Short mmCIF file of C-alpha atoms and ligand atoms in Angstrom, two decimals:
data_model
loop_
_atom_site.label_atom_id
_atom_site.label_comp_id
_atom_site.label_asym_id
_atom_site.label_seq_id
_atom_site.Cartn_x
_atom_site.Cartn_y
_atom_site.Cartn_z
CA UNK O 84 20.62 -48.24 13.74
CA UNK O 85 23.95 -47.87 12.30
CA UNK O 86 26.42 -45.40 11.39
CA UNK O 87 30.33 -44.60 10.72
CA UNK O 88 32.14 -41.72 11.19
CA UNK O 89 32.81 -41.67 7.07
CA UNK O 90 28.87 -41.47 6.96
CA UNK O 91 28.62 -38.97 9.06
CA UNK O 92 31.42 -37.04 6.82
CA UNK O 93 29.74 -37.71 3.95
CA UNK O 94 26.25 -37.08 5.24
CA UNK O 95 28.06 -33.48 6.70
CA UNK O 96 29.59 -32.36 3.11
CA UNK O 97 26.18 -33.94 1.32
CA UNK O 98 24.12 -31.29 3.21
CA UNK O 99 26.83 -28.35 3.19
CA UNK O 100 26.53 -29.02 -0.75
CA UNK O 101 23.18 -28.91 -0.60
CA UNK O 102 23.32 -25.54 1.02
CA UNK O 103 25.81 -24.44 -1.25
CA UNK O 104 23.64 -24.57 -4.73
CA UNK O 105 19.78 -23.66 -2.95
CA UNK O 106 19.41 -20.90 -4.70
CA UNK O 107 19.03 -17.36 -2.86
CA UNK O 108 16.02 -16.57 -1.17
CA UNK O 109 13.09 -15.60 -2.79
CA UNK O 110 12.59 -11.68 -3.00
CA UNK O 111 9.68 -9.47 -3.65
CA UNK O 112 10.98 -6.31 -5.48
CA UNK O 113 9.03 -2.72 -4.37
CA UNK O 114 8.86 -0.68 -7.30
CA UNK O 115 7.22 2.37 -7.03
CA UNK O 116 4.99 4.07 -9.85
CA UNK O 117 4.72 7.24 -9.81
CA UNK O 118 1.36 7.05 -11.69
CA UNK O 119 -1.96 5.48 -11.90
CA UNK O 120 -3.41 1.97 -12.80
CA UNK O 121 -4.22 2.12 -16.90
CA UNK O 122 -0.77 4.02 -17.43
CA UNK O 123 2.44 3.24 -19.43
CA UNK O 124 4.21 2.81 -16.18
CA UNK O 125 2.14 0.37 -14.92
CA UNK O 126 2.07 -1.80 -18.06
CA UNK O 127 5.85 -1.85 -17.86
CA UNK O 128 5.94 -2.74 -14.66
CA UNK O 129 3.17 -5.73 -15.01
CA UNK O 130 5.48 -7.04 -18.19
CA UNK O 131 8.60 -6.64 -16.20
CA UNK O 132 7.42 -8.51 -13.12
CA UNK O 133 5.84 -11.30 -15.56
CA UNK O 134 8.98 -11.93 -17.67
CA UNK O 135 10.84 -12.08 -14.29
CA UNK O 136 9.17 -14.35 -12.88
CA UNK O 137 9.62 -16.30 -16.23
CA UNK O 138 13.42 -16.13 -15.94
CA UNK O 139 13.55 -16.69 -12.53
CA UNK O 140 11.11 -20.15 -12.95
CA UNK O 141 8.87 -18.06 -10.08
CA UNK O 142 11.59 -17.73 -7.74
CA UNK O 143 11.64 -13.63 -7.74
CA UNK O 144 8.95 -11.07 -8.07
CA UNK O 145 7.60 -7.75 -7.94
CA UNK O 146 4.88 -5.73 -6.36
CA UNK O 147 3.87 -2.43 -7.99
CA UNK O 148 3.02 0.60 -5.55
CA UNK O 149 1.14 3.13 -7.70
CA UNK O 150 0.20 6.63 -7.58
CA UNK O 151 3.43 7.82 -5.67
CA UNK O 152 2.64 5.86 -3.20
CA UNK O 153 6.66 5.27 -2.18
CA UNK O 154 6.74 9.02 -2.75
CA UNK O 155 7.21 11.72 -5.42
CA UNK O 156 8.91 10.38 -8.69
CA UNK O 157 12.18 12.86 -7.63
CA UNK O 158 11.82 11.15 -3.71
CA UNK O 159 12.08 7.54 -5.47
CA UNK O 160 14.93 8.16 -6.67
CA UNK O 161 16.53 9.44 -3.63
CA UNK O 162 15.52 5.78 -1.79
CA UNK O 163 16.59 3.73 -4.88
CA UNK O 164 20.21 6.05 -4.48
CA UNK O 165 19.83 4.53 -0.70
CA UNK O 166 19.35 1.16 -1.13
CA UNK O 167 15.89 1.70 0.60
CA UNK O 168 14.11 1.12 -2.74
CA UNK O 169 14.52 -1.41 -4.82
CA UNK O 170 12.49 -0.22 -8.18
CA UNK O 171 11.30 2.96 -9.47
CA UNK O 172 9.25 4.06 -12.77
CA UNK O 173 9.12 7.09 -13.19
CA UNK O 174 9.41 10.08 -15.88
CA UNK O 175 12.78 10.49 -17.41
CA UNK O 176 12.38 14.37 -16.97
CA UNK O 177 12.75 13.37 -13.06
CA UNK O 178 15.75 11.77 -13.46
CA UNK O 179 17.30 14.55 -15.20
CA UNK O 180 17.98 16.81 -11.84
CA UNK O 181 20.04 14.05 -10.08
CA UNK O 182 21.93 13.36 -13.78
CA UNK O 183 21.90 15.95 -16.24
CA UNK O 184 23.11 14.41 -19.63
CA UNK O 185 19.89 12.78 -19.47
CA UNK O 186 18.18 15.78 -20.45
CA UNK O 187 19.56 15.01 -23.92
CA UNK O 188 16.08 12.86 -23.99
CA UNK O 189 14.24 16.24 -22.08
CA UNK O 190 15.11 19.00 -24.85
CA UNK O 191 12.35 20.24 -26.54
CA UNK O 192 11.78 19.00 -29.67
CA UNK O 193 14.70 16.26 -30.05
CA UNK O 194 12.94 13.40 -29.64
CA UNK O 195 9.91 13.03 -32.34
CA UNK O 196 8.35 9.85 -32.66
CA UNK O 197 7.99 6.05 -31.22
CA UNK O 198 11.47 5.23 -33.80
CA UNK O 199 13.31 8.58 -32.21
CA UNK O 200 12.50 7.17 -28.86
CA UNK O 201 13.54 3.50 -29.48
CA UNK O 202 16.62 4.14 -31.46
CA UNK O 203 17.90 6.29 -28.72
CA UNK O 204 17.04 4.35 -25.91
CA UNK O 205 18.24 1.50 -27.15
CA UNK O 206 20.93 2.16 -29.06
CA UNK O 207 24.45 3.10 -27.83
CA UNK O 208 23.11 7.03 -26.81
CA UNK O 209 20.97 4.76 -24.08
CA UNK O 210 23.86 3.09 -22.66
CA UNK O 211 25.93 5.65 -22.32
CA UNK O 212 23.06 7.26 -20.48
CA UNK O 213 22.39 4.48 -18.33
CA UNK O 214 26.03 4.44 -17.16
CA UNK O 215 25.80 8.43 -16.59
CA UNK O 216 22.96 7.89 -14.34
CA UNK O 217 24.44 4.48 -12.17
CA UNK O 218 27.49 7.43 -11.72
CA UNK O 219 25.79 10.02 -11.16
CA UNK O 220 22.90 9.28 -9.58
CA UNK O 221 23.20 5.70 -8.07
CA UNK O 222 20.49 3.78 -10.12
CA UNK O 223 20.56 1.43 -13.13
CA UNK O 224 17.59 1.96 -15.74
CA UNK O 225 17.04 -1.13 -16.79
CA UNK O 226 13.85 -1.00 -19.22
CA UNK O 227 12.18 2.02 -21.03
CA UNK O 228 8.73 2.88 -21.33
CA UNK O 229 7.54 5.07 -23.91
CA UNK O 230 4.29 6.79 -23.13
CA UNK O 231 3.63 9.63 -26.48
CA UNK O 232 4.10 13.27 -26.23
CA UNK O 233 3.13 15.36 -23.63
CA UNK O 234 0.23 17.33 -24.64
CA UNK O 235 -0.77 20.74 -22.80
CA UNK O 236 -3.84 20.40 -20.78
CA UNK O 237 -5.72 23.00 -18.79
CA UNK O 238 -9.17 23.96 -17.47
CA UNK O 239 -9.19 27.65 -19.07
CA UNK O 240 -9.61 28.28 -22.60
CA UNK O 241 -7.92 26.60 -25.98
CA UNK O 242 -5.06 27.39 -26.46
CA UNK O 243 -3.75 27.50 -30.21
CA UNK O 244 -0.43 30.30 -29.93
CA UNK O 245 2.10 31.37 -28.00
CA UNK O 246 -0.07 34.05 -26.81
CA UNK O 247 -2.64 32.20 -25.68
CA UNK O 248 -0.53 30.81 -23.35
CA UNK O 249 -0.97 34.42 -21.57
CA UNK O 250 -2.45 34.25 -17.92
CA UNK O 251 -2.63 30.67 -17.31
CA UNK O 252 -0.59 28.91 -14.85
CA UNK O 253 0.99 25.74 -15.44
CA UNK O 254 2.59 23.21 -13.75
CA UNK O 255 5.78 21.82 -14.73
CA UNK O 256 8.16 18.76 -12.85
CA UNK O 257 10.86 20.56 -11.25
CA UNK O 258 13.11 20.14 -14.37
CA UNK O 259 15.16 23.16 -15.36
CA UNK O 260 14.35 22.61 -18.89
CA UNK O 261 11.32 22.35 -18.52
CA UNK O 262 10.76 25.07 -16.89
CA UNK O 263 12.98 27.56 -19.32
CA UNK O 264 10.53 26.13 -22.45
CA UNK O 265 7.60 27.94 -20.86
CA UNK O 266 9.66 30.91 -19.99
CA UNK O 267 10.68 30.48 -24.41
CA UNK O 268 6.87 30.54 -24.92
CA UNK O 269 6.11 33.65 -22.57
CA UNK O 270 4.94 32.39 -18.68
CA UNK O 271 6.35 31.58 -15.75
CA UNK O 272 5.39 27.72 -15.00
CA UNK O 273 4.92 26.50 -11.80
CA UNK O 274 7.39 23.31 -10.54
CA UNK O 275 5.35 21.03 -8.87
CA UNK O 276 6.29 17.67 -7.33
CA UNK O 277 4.12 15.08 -9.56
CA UNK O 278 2.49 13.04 -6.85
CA UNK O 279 0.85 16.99 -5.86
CA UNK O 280 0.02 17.32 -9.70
CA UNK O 281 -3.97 16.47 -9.15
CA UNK O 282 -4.41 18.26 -5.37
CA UNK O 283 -2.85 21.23 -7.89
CA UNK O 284 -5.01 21.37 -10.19
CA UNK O 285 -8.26 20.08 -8.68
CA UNK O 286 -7.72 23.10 -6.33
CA UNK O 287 -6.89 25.33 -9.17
CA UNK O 288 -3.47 25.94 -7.73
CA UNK O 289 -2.74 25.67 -11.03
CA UNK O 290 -4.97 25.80 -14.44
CA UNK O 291 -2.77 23.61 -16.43
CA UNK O 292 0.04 20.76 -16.86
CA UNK O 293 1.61 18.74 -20.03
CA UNK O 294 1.78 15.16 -19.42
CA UNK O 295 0.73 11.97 -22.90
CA UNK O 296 -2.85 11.27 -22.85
CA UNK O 297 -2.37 7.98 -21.58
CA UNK O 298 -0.97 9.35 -18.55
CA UNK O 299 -4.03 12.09 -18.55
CA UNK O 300 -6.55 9.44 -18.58
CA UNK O 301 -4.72 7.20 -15.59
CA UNK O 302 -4.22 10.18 -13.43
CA UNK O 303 -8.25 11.14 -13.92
CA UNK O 304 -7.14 14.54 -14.85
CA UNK O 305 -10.19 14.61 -17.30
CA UNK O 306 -12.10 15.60 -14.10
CA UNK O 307 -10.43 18.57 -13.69
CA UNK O 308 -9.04 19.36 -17.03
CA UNK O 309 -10.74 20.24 -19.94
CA UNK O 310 -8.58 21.62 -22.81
CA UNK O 311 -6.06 19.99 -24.65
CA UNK O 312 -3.77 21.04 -26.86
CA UNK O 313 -1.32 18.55 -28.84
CA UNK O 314 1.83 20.10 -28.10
CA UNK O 315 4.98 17.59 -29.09
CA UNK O 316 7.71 19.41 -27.20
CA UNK O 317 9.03 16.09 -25.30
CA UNK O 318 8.30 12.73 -26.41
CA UNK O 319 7.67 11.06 -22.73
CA UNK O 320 10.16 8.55 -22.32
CA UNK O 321 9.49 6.85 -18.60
CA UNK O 322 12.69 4.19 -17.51
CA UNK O 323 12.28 1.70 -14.91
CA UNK O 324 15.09 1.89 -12.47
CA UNK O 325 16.89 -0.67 -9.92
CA UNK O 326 18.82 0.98 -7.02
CA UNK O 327 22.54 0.21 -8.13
CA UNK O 328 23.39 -1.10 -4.52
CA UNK O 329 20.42 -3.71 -4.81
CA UNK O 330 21.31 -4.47 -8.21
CA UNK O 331 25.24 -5.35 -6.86
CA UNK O 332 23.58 -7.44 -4.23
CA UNK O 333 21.88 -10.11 -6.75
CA UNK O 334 24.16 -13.34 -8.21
CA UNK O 335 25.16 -12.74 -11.69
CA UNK O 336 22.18 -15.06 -13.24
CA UNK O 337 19.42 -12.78 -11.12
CA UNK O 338 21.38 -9.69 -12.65
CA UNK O 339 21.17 -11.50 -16.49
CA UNK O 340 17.12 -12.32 -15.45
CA UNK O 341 16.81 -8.61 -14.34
CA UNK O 342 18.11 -7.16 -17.55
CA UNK O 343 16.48 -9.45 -19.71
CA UNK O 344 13.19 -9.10 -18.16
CA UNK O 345 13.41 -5.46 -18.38
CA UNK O 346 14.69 -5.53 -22.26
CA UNK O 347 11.35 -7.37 -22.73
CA UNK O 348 9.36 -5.09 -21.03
CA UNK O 349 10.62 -2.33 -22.95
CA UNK O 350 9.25 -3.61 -26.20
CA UNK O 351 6.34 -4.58 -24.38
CA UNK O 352 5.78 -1.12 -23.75
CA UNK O 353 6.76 0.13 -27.41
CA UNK O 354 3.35 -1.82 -29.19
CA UNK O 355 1.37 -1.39 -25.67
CA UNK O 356 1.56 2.44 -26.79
CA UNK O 357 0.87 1.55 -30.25
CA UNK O 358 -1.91 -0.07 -29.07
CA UNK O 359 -3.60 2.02 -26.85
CA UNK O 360 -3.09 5.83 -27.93
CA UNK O 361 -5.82 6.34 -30.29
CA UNK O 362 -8.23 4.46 -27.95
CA UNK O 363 -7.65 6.87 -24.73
CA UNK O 364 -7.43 10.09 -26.61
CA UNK O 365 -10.92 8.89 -27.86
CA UNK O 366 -12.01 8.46 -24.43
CA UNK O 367 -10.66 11.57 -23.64
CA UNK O 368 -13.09 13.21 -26.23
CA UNK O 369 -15.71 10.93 -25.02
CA UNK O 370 -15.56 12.40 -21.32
CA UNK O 371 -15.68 16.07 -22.68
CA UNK O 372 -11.95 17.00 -22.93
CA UNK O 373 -11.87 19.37 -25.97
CA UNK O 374 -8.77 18.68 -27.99
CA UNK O 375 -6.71 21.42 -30.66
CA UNK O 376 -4.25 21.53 -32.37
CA UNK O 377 -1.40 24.47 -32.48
CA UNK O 378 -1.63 26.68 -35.20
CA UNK O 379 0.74 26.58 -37.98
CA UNK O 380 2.13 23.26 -37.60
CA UNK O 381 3.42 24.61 -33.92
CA UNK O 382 5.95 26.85 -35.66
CA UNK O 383 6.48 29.73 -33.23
CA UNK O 384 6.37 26.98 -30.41
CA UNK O 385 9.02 25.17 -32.02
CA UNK O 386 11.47 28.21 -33.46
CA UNK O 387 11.30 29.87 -29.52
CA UNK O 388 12.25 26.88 -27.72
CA UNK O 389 14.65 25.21 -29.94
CA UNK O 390 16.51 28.45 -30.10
CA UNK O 391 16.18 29.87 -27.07
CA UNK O 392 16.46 26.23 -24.64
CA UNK O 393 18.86 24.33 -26.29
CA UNK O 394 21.79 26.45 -26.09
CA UNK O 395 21.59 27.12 -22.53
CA UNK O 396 21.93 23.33 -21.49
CA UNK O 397 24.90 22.35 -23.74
CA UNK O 398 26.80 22.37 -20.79
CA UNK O 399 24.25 20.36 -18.37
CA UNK O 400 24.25 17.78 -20.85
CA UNK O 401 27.74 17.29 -21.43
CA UNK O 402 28.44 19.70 -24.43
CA UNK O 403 26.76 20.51 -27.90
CA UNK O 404 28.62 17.39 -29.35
CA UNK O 405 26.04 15.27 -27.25
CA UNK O 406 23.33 16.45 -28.80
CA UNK O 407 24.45 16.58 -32.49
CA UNK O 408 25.26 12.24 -31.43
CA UNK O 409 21.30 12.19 -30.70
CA UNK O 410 20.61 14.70 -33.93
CA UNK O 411 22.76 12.57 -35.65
CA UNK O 412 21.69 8.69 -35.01
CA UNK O 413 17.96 10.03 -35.71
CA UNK O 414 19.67 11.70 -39.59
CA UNK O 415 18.85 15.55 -38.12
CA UNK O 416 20.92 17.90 -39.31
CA UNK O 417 23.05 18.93 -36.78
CA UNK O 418 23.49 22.35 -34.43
CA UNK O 419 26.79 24.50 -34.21
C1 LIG F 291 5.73 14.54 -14.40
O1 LIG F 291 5.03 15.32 -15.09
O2 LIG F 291 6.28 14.85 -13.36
C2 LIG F 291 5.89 13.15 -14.92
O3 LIG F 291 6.15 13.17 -16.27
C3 LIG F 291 4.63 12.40 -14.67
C4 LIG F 291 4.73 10.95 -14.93
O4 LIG F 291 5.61 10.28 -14.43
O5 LIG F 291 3.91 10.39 -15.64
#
């Protein structure tokens, strides 16, 4: 055998080449979920990982950790913030303590339909949001999933009124705004950490808790839940989220396939809604859940907590002006 020192050069800068353009390893993304299998979340997350691996021609992935398994939807974020995470879904109202001017999306009553949701989201109000929260809170949301309003359940009685709220105890996220809409409507809510939510109510910690019925029927609340009432205070918008320090890590093409994946997820999630509502809040019947309406086209809910909330988180969420944007791209008339 044969061989010059210019082959050996060559055969040297041939392989260093080589190196050079392999592309980066292949990675497994955690994302954590804060609920069940059958949810919103995790049909996000399944269309998020799919289209990745798409863009990626198989090279990156993602495994799903449901049921808080990573830890409470607040806790996920805290990791993500870390760099110990590198995906979170998870409720936008638990995003809202670590960056307030996303509460925009959290005040009662602002957001009231599928089209409220996606315009904002997606529009301009979104991005400005999603910078916000990589500045404040260290994490880029990256798709949106959009899960229906959050209907009051609870294990006492129907409730119809404002007064009927009287004597039950309900659990809320630990989300200031939240949390001052049931104080509006008369009670003192309880803030409980959502991976705790079931344990709470199963042991009649607490009687009640708000969450869309898709998100009822994946957490299996129908066994220990029996009354519903269709409250549409918040329209439950639920972001997927990539830790900002993992996101800076990834070559600008696994950044575009990241973004793009989750852009298809999101409207993924928009006709999985569409497609599954009517179906679960059937089952819902089906398994004995009782279901009500609130009386007078939810007046007195609505004329407390628009009144009374909004005004005292102007401030959190970066001034009146930012809501009369939101007010404004969905053609609401706007607040003083
Ligand atoms: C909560 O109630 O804490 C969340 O909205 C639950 C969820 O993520 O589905």
């Amino acid at each position: 055998m044969s061989f010059s020192i210019k082959g050996l050069k060559y055969a040297v800068f041939a392989a260093a080449l080589a190196v050079a353009t392999v592309p980066t390893s292949a990675k497994n993304f955690k994302i954590a979920v804060g609920d069940g299998a059958g949810g919103t979340q995790e049909a996000l997350g399944k269309a998020f990982i799919s289209a990745l691996e798409e863009k990626t021609g198989g090279e990156h992935t993602g495994t799903l950790f449901l049921n808080g398994q990573l830890g409470s939807e607040q806790d996920t974020i805290s990791s993500a913030a870390m760099g110990a995470l590198d995906f979170s879904i998870l409720a936008i109202n638990n995003i809202t303590p670590f960056s307030p001017t996303v509460g925009t999306l959290t005040l009662p009553y602002v957001i009231l339909s599928l089209d409220d949701a996606q315009t904002v989201t997606t529009g301009p109000i979104g991005q400005q949001l999603v910078e916000n929260t990589i500045r404040d809170a260290g994490v880029r949301i990256v798709g949106w999933a959009y899960s229906g309003f959050r209907v009051l359940s609870n294990s006492a009685k129907p409730v119809e009124t404002v007064a009927d709220l009287d004597g039950l105890v309900i659990r809320v996220p630990k989300n200031a705004i939240m949390i001052e809409t049931y104080k509006s409507w008369g009670i003192d809510p309880t803030p409980m950490a959502w991976s705790e939510t079931f344990a709470g109510l199963q042991q009649k910690v607490v009687d009640g808790q708000d969450n869309p019925y898709i998100t009822i029927s994946a957490m299996k609340f129908y066994e220990v839940q029996k009354f519903i009432t269709n409250l549409r205070y918040i329209f439950s918008i639920e972001p997927l989220v990539v830790s900002e320090a993992v996101f800076q890590d990834l070559s600008e093409a696994e950044q575009k396939a990241v973004l793009e994946a989750g852009a298809e997820a999101t409207a993924f999630s928009a006709s999985f809604l569409e497609n599954t509502e009517a179906r679960i809040r059937d089952e819902l019947v089906e398994r004995g859940m009782e279901i009500v309406d609130p009386a007078n086209g939810e007046a007195e809910f609505i004329e407390r907590a628009t009144t009374t909330v909004w005004p005292k988180f102007y401030d959190s969420i970066g001034g009146v002006e930012k809501l009369n944007e939101v007010l404004t791209a969905l053609g609401r008339e706007t607040v003083q």
